[in-house]
Coordinates of N, CA, C and O in Angstrom, one line a residue:
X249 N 5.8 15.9 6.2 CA 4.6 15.3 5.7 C 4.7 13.8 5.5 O 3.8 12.9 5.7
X250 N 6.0 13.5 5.2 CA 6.4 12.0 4.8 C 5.9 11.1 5.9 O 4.9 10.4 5.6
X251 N 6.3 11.0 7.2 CA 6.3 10.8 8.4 C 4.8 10.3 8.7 O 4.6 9.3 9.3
X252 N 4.1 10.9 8.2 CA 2.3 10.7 8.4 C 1.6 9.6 7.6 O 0.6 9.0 8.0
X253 N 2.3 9.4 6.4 CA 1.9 8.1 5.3 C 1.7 6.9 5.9 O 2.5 6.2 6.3
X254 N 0.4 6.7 5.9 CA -0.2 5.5 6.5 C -0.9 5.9 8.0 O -1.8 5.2 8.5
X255 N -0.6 6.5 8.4 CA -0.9 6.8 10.0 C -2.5 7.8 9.8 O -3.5 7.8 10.6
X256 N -2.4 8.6 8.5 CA -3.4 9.8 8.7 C -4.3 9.5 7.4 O -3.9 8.8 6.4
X257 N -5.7 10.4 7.5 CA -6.6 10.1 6.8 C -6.2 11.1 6.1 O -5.4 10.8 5.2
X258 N -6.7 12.6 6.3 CA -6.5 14.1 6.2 C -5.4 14.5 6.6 O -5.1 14.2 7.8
X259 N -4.4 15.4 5.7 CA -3.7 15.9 5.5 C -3.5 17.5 5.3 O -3.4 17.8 4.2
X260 N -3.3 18.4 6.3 CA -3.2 20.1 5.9 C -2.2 20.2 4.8 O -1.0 19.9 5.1
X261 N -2.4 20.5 3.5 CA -1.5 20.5 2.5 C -0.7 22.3 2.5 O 0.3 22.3 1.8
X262 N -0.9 23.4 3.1 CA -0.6 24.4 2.5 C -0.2 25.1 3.8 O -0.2 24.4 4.8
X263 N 0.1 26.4 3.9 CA 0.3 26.9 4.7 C -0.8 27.8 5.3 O -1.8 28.0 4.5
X264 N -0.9 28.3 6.5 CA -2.2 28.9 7.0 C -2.5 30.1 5.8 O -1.8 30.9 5.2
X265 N -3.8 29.9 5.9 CA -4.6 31.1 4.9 C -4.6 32.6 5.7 O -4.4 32.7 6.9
X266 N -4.7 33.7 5.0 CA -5.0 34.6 5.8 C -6.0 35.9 5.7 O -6.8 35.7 4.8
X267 N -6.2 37.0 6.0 CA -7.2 37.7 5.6 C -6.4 39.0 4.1 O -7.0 39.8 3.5
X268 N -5.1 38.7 3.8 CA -4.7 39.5 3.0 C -3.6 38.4 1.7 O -3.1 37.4 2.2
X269 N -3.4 38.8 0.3 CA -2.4 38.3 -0.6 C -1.4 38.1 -0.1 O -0.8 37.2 -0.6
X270 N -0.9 38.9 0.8 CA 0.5 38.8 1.2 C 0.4 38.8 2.7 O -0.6 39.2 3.3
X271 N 1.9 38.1 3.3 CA 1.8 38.2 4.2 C 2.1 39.4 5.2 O 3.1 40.1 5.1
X272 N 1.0 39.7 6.3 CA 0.9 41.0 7.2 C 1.4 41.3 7.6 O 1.3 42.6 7.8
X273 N 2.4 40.7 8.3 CA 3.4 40.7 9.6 C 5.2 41.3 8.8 O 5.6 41.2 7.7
X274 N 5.6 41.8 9.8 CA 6.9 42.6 9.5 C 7.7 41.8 9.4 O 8.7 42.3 9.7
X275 N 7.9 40.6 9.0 CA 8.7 39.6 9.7 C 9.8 39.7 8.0 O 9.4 40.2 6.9
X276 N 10.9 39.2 8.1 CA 11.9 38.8 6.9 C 11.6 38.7 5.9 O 10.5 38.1 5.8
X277 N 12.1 38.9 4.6 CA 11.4 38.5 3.4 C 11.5 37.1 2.7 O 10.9 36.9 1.6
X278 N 12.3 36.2 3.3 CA 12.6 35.1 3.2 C 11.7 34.1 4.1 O 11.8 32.9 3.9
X279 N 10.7 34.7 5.2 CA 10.0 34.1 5.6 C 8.5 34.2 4.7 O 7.5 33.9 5.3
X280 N 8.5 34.6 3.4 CA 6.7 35.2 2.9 C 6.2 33.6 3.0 O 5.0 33.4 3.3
X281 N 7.3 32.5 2.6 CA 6.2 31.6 2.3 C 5.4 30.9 3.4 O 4.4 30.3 3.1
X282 N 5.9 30.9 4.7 CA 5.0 30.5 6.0 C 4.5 31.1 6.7 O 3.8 30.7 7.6
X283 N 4.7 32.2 6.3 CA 3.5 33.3 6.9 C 2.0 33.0 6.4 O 1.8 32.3 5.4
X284 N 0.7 33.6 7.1 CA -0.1 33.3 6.6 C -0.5 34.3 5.8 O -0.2 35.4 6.2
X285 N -1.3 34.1 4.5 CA -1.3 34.7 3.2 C -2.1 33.7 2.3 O -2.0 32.5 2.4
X286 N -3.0 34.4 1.4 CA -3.9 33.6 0.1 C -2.8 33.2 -0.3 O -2.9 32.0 -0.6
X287 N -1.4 33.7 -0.5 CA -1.0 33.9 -2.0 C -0.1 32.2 -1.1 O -0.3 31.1 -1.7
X288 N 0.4 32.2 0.0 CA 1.1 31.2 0.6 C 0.1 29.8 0.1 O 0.4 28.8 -0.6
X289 N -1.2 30.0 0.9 CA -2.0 29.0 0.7 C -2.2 28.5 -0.7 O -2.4 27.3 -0.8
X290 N -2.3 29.3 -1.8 CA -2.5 28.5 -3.2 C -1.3 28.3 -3.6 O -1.2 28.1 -4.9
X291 N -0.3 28.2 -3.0 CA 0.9 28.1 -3.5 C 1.1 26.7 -3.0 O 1.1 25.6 -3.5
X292 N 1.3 27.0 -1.9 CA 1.4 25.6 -1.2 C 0.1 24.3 -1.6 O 0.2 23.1 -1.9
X293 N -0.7 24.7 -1.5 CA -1.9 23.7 -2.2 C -1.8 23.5 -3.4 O -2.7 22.7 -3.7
X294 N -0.9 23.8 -4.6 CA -0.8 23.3 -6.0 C 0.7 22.9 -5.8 O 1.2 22.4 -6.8
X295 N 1.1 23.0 -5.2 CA 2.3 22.4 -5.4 C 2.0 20.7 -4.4 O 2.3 19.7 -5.0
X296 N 1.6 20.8 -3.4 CA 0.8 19.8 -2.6 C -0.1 19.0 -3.1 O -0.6 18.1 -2.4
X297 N -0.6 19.0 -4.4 CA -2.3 18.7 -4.5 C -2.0 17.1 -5.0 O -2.9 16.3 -4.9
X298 N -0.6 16.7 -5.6 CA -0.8 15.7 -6.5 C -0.7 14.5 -4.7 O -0.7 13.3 -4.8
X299 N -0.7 15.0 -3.8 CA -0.6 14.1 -2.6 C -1.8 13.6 -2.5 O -1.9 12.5 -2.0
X300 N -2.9 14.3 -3.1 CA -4.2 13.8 -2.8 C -5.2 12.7 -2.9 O -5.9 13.1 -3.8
X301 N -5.6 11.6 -2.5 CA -6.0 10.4 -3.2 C -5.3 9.5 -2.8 O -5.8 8.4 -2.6
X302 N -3.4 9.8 -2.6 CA -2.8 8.7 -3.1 C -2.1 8.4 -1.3 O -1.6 7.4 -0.8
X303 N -2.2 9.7 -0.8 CA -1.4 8.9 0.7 C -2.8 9.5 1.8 O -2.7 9.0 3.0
X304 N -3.9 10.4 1.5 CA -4.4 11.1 2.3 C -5.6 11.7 1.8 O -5.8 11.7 0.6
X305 N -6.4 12.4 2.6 CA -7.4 13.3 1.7 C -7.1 14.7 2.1 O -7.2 15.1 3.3
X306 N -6.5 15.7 0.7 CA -6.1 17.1 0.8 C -6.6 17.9 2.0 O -7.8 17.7 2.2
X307 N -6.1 18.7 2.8 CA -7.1 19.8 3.5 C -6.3 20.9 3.0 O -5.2 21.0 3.6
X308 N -6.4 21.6 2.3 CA -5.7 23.2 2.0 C -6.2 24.1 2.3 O -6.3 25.0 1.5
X309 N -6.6 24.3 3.8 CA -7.0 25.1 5.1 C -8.2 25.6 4.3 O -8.5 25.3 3.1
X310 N -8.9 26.5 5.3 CA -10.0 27.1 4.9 C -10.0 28.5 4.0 O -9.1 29.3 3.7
X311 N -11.5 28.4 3.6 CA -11.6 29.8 2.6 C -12.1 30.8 2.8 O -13.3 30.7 3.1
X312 N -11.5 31.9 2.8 CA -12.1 33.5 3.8 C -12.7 33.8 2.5 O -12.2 33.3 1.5
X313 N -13.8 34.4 2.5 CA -13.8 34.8 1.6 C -15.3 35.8 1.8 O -16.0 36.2 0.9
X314 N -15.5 36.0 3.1 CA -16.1 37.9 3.7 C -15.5 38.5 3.1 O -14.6 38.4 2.3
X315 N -16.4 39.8 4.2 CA -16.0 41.3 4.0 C -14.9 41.6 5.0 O -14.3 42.7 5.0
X316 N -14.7 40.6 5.8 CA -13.4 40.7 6.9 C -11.6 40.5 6.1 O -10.6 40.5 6.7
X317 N -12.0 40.2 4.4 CA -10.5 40.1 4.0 C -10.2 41.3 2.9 O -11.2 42.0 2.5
X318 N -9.3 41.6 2.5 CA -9.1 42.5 1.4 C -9.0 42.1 0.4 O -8.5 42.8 -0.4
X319 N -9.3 40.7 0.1 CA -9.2 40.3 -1.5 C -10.2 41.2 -2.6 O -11.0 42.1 -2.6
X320 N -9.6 40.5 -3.6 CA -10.3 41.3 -5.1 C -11.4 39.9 -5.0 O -11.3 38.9 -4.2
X321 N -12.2 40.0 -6.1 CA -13.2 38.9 -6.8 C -12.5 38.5 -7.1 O -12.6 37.4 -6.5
X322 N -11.4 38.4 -7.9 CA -10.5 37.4 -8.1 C -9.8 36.7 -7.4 O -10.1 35.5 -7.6
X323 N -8.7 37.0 -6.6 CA -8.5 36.2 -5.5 C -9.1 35.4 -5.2 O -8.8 34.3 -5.1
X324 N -10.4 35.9 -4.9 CA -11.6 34.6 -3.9 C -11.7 33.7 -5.1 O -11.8 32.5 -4.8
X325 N -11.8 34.1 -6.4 CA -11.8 33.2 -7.3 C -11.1 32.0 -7.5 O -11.5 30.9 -7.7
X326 N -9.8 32.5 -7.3 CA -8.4 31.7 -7.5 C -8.6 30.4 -6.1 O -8.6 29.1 -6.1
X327 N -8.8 31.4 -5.0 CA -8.9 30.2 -3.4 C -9.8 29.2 -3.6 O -9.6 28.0 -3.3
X328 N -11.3 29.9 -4.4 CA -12.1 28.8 -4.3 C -11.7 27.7 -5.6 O -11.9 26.5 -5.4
X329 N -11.2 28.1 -6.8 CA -10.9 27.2 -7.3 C -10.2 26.6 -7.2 O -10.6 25.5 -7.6
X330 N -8.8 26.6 -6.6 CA -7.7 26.0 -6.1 C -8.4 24.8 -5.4 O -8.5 23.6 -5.9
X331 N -8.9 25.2 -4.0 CA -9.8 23.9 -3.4 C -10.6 23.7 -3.9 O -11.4 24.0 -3.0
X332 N -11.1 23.4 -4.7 CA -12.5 22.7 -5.3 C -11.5 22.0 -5.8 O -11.3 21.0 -5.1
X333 N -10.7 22.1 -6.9 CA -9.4 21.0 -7.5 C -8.5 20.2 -6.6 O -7.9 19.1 -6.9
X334 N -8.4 20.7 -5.8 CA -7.8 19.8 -4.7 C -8.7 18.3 -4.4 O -8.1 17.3 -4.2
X335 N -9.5 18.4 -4.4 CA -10.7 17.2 -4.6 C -10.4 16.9 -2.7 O -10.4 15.6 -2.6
X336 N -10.2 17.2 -1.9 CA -10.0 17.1 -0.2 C -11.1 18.0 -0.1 O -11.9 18.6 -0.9
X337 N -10.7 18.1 1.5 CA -11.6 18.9 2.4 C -11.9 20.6 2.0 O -11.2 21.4 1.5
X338 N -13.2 20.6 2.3 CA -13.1 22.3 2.3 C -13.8 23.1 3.3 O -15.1 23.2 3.2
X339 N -13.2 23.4 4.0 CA -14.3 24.4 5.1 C -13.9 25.8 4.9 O -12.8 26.2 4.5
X340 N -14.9 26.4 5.4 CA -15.5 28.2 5.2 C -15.6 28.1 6.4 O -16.2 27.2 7.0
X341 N -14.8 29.5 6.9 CA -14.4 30.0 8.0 C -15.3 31.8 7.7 O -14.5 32.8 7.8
X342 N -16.4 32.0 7.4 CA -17.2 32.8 7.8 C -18.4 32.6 8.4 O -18.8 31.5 8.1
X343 N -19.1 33.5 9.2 CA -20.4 33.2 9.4 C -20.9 33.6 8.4 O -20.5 34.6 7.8
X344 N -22.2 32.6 8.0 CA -22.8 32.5 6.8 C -24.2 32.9 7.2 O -25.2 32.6 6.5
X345 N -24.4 33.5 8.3 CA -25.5 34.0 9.1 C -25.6 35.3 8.7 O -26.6 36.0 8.9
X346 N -24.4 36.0 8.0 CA -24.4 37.7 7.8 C -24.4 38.1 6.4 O -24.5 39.3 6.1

């Protein structure tokens, strides 16, 4: 991330979001945190957030938050509040047509 200071407007602060808490894939358990995953992405975006304002403007990927994820009300709670605090970018990655 250091590398980009001065060069970038926007900044992806977190790791990819995904349609479940945890991550889906079979992959090692030392890999959970870059896998994509809610739980990755709010993790990574509060640990990331104080970057905000001061070298870039936050992006902490987008927010699922259809009938296409298996979150609880809560979770979606947690995602949308996470980015709303982030004070950066926020895009919704559903169709808002359904």
């Amino acid at each position: 991330l250091g590398t980009a200071v001065g060069y970038v407007d926007g900044m992806r602060i977190s790791a990819d979001t995904g349609p479940t808490w945890y991550p889906a894939f079979p992959l090692p358990s030392w890999d959970n945190a870059t896998l994509p995953s809610l739980r990755g992405m709010i993790r990574n975006t509060l640990t990331r957030s104080s970057l905000g304002h001061r070298w870039w403007h936050n992006d902490p990927d987008c927010l699922l938050l259809g009938e296409s994820t298996s979150f609880t009300e809560e979770e979606v709670t947690s995602a949308a509040t996470v980015v709303a605090m982030t004070g950066g970018m926020m895009l919704l990655s559903d169709d808002l047509t359904k």
